[in-house]
Structure formats: C-alpha cells, structure tokens
Coordinates of C-alpha atoms in Angstrom, one line a residue:
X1 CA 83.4 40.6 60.7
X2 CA 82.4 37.6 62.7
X3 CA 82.9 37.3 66.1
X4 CA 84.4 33.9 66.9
X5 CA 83.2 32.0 70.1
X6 CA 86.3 33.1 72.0
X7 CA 85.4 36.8 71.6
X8 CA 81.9 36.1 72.4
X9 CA 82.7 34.6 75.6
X10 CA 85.0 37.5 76.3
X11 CA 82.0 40.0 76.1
X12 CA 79.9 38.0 77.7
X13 CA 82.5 37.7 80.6
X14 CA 83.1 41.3 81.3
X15 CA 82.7 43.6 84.2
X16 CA 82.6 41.6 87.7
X17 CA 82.9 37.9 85.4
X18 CA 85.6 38.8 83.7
X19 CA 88.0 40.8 86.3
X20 CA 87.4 37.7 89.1
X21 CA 87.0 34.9 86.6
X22 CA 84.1 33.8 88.2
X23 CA 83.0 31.4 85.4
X24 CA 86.1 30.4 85.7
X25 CA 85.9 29.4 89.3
X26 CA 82.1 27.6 89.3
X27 CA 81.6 30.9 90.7
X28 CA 78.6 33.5 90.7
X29 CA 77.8 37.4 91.9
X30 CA 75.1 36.0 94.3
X31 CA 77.4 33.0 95.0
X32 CA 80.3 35.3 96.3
X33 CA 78.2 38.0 97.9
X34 CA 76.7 35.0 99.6
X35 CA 80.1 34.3 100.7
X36 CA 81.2 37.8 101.8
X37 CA 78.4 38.8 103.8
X38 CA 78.9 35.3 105.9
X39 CA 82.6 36.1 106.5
X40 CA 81.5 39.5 107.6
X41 CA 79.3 38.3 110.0
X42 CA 81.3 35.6 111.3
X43 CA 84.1 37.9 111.7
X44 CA 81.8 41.0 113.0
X45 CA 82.7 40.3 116.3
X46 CA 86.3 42.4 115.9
X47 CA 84.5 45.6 115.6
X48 CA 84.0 45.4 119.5
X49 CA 86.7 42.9 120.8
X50 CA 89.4 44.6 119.2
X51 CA 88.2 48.3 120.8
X52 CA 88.1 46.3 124.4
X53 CA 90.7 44.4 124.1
X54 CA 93.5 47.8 123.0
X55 CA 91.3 50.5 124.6
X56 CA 93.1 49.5 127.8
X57 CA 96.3 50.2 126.4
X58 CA 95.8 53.0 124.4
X59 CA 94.5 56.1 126.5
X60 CA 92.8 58.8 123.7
X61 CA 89.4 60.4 124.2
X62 CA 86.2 58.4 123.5
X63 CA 88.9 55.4 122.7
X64 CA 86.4 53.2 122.2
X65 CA 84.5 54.7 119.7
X66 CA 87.8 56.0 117.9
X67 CA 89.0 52.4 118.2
X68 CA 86.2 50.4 116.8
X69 CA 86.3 52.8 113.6
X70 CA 90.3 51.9 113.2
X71 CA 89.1 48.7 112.8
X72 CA 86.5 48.9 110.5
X73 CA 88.7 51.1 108.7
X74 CA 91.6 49.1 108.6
X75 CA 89.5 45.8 107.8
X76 CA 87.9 47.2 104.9
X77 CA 91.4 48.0 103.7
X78 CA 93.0 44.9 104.0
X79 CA 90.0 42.9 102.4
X80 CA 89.7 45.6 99.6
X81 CA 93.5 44.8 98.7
X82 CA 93.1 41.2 99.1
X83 CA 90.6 41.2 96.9
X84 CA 91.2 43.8 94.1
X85 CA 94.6 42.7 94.1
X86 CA 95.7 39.9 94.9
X87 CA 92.0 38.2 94.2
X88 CA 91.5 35.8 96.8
X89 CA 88.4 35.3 99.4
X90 CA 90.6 36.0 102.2
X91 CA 88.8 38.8 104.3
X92 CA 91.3 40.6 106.7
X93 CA 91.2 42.7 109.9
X94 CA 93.4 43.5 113.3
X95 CA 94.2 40.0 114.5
X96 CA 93.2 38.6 117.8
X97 CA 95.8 37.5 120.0
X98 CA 98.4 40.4 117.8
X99 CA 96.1 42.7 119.5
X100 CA 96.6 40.8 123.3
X101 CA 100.2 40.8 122.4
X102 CA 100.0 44.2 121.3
X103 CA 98.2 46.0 124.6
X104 CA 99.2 43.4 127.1
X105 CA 102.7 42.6 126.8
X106 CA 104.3 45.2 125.0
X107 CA 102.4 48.0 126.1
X108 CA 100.7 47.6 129.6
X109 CA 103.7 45.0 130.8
X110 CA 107.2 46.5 129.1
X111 CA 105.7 50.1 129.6
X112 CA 106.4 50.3 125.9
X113 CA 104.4 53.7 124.4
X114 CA 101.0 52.6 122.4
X115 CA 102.6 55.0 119.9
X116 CA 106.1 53.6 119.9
X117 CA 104.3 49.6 119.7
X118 CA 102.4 50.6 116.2
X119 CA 105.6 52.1 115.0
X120 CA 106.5 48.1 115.8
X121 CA 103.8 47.3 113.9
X122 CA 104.3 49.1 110.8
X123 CA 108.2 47.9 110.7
X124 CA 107.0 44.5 110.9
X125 CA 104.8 44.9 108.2
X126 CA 107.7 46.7 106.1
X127 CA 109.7 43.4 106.4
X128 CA 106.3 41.0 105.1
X129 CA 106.3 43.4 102.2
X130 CA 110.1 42.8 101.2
X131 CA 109.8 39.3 101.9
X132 CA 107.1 39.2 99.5
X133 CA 107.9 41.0 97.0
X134 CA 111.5 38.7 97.0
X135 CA 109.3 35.3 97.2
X136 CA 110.5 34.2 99.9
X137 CA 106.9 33.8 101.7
X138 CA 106.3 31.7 98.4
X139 CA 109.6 29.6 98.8
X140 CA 108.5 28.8 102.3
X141 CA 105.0 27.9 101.5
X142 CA 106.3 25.7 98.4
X143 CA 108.6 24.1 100.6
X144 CA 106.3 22.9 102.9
X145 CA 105.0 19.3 102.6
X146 CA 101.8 18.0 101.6
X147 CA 101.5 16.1 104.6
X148 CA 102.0 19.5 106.8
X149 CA 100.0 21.8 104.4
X150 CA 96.6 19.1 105.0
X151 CA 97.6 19.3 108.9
X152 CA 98.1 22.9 108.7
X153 CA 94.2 23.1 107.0
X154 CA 93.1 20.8 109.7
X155 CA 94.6 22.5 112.8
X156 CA 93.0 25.8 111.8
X157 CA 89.5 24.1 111.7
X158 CA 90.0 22.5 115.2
X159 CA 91.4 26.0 116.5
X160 CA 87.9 27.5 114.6
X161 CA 86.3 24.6 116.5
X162 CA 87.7 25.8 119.7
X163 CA 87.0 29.3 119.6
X164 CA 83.2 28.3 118.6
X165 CA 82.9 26.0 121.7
X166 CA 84.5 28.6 123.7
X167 CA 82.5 31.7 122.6
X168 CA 79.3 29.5 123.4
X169 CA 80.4 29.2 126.9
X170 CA 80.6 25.3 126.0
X171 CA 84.4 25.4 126.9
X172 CA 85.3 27.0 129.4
X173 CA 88.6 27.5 131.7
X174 CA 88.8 24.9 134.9
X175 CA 91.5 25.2 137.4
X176 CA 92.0 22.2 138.1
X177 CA 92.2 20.2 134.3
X178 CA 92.9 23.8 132.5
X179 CA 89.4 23.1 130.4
X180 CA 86.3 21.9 131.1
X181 CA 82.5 21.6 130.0
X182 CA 80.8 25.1 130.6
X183 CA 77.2 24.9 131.6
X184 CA 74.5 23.7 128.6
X185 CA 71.8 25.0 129.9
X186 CA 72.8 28.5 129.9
X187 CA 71.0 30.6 127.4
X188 CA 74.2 30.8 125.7
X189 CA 75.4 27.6 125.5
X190 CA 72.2 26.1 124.6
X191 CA 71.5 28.4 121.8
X192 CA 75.0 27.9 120.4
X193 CA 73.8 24.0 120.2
X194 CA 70.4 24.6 119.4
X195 CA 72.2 27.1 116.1
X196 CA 74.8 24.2 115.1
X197 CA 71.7 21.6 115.2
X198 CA 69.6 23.9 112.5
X199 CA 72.7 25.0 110.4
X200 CA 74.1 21.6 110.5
X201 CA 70.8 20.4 108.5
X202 CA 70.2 23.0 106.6
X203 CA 74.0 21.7 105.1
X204 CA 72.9 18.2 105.5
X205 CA 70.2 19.3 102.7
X206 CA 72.3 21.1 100.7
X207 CA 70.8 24.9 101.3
X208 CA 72.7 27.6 99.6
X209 CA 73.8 30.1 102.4
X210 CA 73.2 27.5 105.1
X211 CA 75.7 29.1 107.1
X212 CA 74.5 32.8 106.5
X213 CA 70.8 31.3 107.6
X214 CA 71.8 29.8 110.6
X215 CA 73.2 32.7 111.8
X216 CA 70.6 35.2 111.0
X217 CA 68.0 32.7 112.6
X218 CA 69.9 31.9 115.7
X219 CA 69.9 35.6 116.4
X220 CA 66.5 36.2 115.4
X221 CA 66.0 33.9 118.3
X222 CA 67.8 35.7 120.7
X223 CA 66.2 38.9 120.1
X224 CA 62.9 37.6 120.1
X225 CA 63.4 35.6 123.2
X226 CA 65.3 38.4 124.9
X227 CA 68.0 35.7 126.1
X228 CA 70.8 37.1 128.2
X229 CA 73.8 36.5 125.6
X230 CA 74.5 40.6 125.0
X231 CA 77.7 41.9 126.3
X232 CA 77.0 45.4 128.5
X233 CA 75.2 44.0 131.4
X234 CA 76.1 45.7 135.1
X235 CA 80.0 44.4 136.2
X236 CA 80.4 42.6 132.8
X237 CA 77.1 40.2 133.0
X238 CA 75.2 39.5 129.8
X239 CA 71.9 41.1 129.0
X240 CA 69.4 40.7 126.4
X241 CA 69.3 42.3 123.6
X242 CA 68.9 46.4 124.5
X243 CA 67.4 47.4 120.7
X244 CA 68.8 50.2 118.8
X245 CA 68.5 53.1 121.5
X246 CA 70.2 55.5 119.2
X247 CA 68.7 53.8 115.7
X248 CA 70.5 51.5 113.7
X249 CA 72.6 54.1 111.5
X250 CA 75.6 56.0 113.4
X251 CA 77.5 59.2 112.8
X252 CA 81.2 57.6 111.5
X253 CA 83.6 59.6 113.9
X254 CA 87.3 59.5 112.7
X255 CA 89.9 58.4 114.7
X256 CA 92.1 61.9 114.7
X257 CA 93.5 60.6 118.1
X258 CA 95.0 57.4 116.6
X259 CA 96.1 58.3 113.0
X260 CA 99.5 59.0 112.3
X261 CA 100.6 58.6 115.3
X262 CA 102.9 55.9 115.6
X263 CA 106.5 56.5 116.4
X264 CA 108.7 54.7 113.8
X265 CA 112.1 56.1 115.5
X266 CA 111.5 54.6 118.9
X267 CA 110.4 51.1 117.3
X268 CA 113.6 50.8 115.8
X269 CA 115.6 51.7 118.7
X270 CA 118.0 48.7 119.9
X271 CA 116.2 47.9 122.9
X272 CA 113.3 47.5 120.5
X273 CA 114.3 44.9 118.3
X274 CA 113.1 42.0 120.1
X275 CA 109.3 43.5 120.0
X276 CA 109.4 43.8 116.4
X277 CA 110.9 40.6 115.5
X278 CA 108.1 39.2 117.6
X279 CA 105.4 41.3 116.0
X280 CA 107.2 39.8 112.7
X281 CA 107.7 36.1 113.3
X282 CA 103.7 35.7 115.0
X283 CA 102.5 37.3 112.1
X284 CA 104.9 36.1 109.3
X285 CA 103.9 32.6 110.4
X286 CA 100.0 32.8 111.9
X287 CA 99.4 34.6 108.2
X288 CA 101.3 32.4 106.1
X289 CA 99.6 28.8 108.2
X290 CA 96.6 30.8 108.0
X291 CA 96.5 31.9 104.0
X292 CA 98.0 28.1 102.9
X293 CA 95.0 26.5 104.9
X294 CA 92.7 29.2 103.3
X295 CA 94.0 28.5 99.7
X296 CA 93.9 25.2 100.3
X297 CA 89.9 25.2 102.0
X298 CA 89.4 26.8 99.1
X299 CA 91.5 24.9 96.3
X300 CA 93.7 27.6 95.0
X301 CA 96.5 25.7 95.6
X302 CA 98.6 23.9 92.3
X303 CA 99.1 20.1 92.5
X304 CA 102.5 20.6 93.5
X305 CA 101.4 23.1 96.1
X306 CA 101.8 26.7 94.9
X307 CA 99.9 28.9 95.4
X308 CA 99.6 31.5 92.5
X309 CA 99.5 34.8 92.5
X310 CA 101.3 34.5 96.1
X311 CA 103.6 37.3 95.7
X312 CA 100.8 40.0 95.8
X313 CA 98.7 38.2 97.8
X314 CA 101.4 37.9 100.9
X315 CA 102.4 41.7 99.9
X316 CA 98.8 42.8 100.6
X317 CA 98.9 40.9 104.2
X318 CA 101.8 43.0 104.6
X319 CA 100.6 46.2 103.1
X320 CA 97.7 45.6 105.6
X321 CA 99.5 45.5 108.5
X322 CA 101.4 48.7 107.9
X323 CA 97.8 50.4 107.1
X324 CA 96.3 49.2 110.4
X325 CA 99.6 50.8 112.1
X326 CA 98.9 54.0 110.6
X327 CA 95.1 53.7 111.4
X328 CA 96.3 53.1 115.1
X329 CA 95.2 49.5 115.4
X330 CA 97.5 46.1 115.9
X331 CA 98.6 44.0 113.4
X332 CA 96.0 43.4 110.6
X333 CA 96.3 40.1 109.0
X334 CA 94.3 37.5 107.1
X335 CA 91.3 36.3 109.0
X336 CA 91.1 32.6 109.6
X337 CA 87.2 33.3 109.6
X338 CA 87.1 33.6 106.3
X339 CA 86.6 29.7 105.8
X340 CA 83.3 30.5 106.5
X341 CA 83.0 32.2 103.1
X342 CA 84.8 30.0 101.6
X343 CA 82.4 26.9 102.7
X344 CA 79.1 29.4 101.4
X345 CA 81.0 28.8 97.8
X346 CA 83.7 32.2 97.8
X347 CA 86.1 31.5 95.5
X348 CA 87.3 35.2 94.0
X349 CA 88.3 38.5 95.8
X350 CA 85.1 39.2 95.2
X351 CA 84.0 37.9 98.5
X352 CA 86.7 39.8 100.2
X353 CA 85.5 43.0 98.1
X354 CA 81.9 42.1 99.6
X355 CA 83.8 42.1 103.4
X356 CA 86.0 45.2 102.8
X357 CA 82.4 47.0 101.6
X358 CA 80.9 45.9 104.3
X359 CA 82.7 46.8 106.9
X360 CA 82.9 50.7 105.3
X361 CA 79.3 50.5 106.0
X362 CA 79.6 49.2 109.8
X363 CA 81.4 52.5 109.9
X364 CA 77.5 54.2 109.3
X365 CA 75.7 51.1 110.0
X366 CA 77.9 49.4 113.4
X367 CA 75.0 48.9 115.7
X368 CA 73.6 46.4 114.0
X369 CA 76.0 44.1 114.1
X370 CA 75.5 44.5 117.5
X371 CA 72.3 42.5 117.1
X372 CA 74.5 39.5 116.3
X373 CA 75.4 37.5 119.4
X374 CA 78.5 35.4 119.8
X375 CA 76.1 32.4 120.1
X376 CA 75.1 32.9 116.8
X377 CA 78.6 32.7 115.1
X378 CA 79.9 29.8 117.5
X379 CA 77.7 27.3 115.4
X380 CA 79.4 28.8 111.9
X381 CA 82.9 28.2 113.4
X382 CA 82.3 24.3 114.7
X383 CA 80.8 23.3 111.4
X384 CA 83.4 24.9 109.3
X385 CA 86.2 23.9 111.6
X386 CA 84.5 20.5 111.0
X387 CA 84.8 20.7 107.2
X388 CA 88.1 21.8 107.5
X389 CA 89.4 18.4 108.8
X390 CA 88.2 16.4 105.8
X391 CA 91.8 16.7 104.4
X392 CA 93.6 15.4 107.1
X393 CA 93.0 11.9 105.3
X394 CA 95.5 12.4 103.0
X395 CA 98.2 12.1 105.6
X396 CA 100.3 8.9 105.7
X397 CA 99.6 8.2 109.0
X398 CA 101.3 5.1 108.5
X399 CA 105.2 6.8 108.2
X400 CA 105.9 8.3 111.8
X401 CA 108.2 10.8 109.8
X402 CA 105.0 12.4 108.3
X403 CA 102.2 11.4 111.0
X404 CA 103.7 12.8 114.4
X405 CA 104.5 16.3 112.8
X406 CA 101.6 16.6 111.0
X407 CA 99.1 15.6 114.4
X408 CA 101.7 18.3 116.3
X409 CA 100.8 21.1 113.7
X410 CA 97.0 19.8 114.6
X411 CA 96.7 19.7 118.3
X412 CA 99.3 22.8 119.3
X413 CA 97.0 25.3 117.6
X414 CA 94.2 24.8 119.7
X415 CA 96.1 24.1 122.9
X416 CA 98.7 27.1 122.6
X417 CA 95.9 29.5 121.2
X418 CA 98.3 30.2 117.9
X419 CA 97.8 29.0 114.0
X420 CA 102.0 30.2 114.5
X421 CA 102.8 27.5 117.1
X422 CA 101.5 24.9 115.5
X423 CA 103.2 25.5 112.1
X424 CA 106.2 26.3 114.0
X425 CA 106.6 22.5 115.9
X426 CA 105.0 20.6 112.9
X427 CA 107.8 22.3 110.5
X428 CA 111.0 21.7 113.4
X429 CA 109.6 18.2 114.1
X430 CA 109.6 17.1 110.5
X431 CA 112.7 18.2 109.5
X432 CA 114.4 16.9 113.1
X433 CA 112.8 13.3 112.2
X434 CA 113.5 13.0 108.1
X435 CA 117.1 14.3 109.0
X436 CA 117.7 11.9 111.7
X437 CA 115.9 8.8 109.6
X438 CA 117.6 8.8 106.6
X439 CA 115.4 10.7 104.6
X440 CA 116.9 14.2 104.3
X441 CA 117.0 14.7 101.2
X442 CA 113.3 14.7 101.0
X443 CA 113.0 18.0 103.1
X444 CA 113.8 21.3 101.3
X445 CA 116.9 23.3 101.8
X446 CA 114.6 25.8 102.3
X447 CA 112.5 24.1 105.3
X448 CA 115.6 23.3 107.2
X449 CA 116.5 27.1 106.9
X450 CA 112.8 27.9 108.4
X451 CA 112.8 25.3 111.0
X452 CA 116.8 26.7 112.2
X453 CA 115.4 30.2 112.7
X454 CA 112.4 29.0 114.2
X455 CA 114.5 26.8 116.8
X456 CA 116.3 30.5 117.3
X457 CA 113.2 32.2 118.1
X458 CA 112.1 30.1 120.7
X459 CA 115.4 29.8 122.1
X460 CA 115.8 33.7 122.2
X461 CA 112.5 34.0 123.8
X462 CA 113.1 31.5 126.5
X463 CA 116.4 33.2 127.6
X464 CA 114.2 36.8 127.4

C-alpha cells in the first residue's frame, strides 16, 4: 500500500510534534524548552516570596519550608494542566498580590482562620470552573474590543515593566511624590541596568534564548563578584551570594501541616460571602486580562478575537486554584511572567509542561534557584514588558470612545498594582462613553452586563 504524503507527515509528526502541533506553530522541542526554562526562571522568584509573604499568616511548624513546597507543588500542577490540557505556554503558580490579599486582609486583618481563607479559595475556584465550563469566561473575552484587548496586552507589559524597575531597586517608594528613582549605583540597581544593556543586544542581534542568556550571565556576575543583592542578610539587609551550605540538591519535605486542611463550611458561611466573591472577581478578572494578553503576546487569538480552546484552558485556571487550596497555598492563577517564554519563541503547552517539570524538580533541586538574584530577572521583565507595547498601535487613538479607555486599561495596572483594575475601568469607561455617544450598539450585550457587575463590586466594596 502506498503511503500518501498526508500519512507521511502524520508519522513523521508523532510523539511531542504531533500532540503540541509544534510544526504547526513554527515551533520546535529546543525552541519550547528554550521557552520554559526562561519562564521558570523569571518566575522562580515565587518559590521564596510566596513562603514569606503567607508564612506570617499561616502558623504550622517549619512553615517556611512546608510553604515553599506548596508552591512548587501547586505550580507544577497548574502548568502541567495548562499545558497537557488546555495546550497553551501559559506557566501558572500562587499569585502575588492573591497571596497579600490572602495573609494580610483576610487573615491577619479580619481574624479570618488561614484554614477557613483557602476553604475561600477553593470555592472561588469552584465558581471559575462552572463559568468555564458554561463559556461564559469565553463570552466575556469575545466580547471585549480590539481596541481594549491591544491595551489590555500593553498594560500588562508596563505592569511587567514596573515590577522589573521595582525589583532592581530602580523604583522605589517616596513619600512625598508616592515613587521615585532608587539609587543606580547600588549593586542592585546597577546590575539590573548593566543585565537589560547585554540582554537587550543580544535581542538586538537576534540570539536565540537572549533572554535565558542574560539572565544566567547577569547572575554569573553576581556570584562571581559577591555583590550584595541576596536576600538573608542580618535585619533584612542584602548579602552576597552565601554558596550552597547544604549542596545544591534538598530532601522534598511534604507539606502534611497544610494539605487538606481548608475549611469549606466556614468559607461559605454568610458573613463569608464578601471574602469569596473578592477572592472570585480579583482572580476571574486578573486571569482573564492576564491569559487574553498572553494569547494575544503569543498570537493564539482568531481574527475576530477568540481564543480557542478557551473553555479548558479558563477551566484549568480554575482547576488550579482549587488545587493550590488543597495544597494550602493562595489562589494559583496564570502567571503574567510567562511573556517571557513566550518572547524566547513558546508557542505550545509544551513550554508550560517544561515549567510544571521544572518546578517538580525545585522540589529536589530549590537551592539553586536561589543562585538567581532578582537583579537578574528585572532586565527579562523590562524588555519583555517593552515588547509587549508594540500592539498598542493598533488603537484608534484618534476616536476618544476607543483611546481614553484603552490608555485607562494601560496606566491603572501599573499604578493600582492589579492586571484586574485596569481591565475593570477600561471595560466600565468604554461602555459609559459608546452608550452616552451614540454608539451603543457597537458594545456587546454582554460587555454592558460585565461592566454593571463591575460598577457593583466597587460600589459594595466602598460601602464595606
């Protein structure tokens, strides 16, 4: 029997090829691990923020320690189901600012049980799967405009910016004008610089894992020149790097203290509600702005803006969360980090399978990541929050109806700290403006539903 060219290409596309369609996608195995491991180490950082950042609210023995492998856990969960399922380089983990939310607010400041605030958690992550599985995360995302989906891109990457500037020390908090210019000559600072400089070129010359070099190089530096940019220092000060004291492979210790322990009966108590349909709405909108910008980054998204496959791949952000709950971690949710990948060439789930693997083996392998200093990431978020802005062209910044909510959806995500703020004012200002010009027949039914419950939230959050 002959074998047609059809069935040829069918063999020859099988195992990793053929379940991610990497041919299909301009894609490669080296291209996407590529990808993966520079999400991973651009996102590396949450294997020790989140610990600090919930080990003050959640009192177990050796928290730390138990914490950090909730995470790692937890994140190489959510980017497993990303991207076995739902096949998309979206890398997820517990998400900063959820996990503020989570430890400062609900738990250290309403007195709230750390138990009874994952049983929040997991609730909240119920609903994201029901809303799903309904399509009505699609419908929203198909509702939104072009205009708002390019500002929504473009906001992450200045919020990306920010976080880079401000992880360098460049940024830093002033009294009197809120921000200001930290101090460039601080071994920090100056390294950040001296990282974006090399990585930008090395991109300027079109080097394949310019972003992955950059960052290995930059903390190559920092070892070598034993700069003070290591967290553990005496009262919180910055040390140089300490070595591996205790080698670079660690005994994975499981989390007995956190699993299974939230308390779904006291999250759905009345007095309750209000903490879970915050936990919901941050996290229904911070994913959703955050996996349209991705897709788009990463041009999964249809001409007329779909995305496909959305169903299972909101579901999975969903199935995450409710995983990380169980773990005993805050909200996990897609990672805005994984841009990075996505600019190394990621384009299947593949990179997110690369993530997921990789943080199993931070579980075994976590001090070395410890060897990567937030200097050496800053420069990876500035230049990809810089690429991220090249859409924002497309905006007709000529019709005030489509301009004003659009640079709103920009400029609130850096200045509020939230991807959900931003998409929350862009959507209520441009349905407010097309309905009061005329034009309001050119905004969804669906939109005008979103930006009415949105209008609620605030409103029931003021009068909390």
């Amino acid at each position: 029997m002959t074998i047609g060219p059809d069935q040829a290409m069918g063999g020859r596309r099988g195992g990793l090829d053929g379940f991610f369609n990497l041919s299909g996608q301009g894609s490669s195995v080296a291209q996407e691990v590529r990808a993966g491991i520079t999400t991973f180490l651009t996102m590396s950082y949450v294997l020790f923020v989140n610990p600090q950042i919930l080990s003050g609210a959640i009192q177990v023995p050796n928290a730390f320690v138990q914490l950090l492998m909730a995470t790692a856990i937890a994140a190489a969960f959510g980017s497993l189901a990303m991207g076995l399922v739902a096949k998309y380089p979206f890398a997820q983990a517990p998400g900063m600012g959820l996990n503020a939310f989570f430890a400062f607010s609900v738990v250290l400041g309403m007195g709230v049980p750390w138990q009874t605030a994952l049983g929040a958690v997991f609730v909240s992550g119920v609903l994201f799967v029901l809303l799903s599985v309904l399509g009505a995360r699609q419908a929203i995302v198909k509702a939104i405009p072009n205009s708002l989906k390019f500002a929504i891109t473009g906001g992450i990457g200045a919020f990306l910016a920010f976080l880079g500037l401000r992880s360098a020390g460049i940024v830093v908090a002033n009294e009197a004008t809120m921000l200001g210019m930290g101090a460039v000559t601080a071994p920090g600072a100056w390294l950040a610089l001296l990282g974006l400089l090399l990585t930008a070129v090395l991109m300027a010359r079109n080097v394949k894992g310019a972003i992955l070099y950059g960052i290995l190089i930059t903390s190559l530096i920092a070892v070598v020149l034993r700069l003070p940019v290591y967290p553990g220092g005496p009262e919180g000060a910055l040390q140089a790097f300490q070595g591996f004291q205790n080698g670079v492979v660690g005994v994975p210790v499981w989390p007995s203290d956190l699993v299974g322990q939230l308390d779904l009966g006291g999250a759905l108590a009345l007095g309750l509600l209000n903490v879970v349909f915050t936990f919901f709405f941050v996290d229904f909108f911070d994913a959703t702005g955050t996996l349209t910008g991705l897709a788009h980054r990463a041009g999964a998204l249809t001409p007329d803006g779909d995305l496909p496959r959305a169903r299972r791949t909101f579901a999975m952000d969903g199935l995450a969360a409710m995983f990380g709950a169980f773990m005993g971690t805050s909200t996990v949710t897609a990672y805005v980090e994984s841009a990075s990948g996505i600019s190394e060439g990621g384009r299947t789930g593949l990179t997110a399978v690369v993530v997921g693997v990789l943080f199993l083996l931070a579980t075994f392998l976590w001090p070395l990541a410890g060897a990567i200093p937030a200097a050496a990431t800053a420069p990876a978020l500035i230049l990809v929050g810089a690429l991220m802005m090249e859409g924002v062209r497309h905006i007709d910044w000529d019709d005030l109806t489509d301009s004003l909510p659009a640079f709103l959806t920009i400029i609130a995500m850096p200045l509020t700290f939230s991807i959900a703020n931003g998409v929350s004012l862009g959507v209520i200002a441009y349905c407010v403006l097309k309905a009061l010009t005329g034009k309001v027949r050119e905004v969804s039914p669906v939109l005008y539903g979103v930006a009415a419950l949105l209008l609620f939230r605030y409103v029931f959050l003021a009068t909390e």
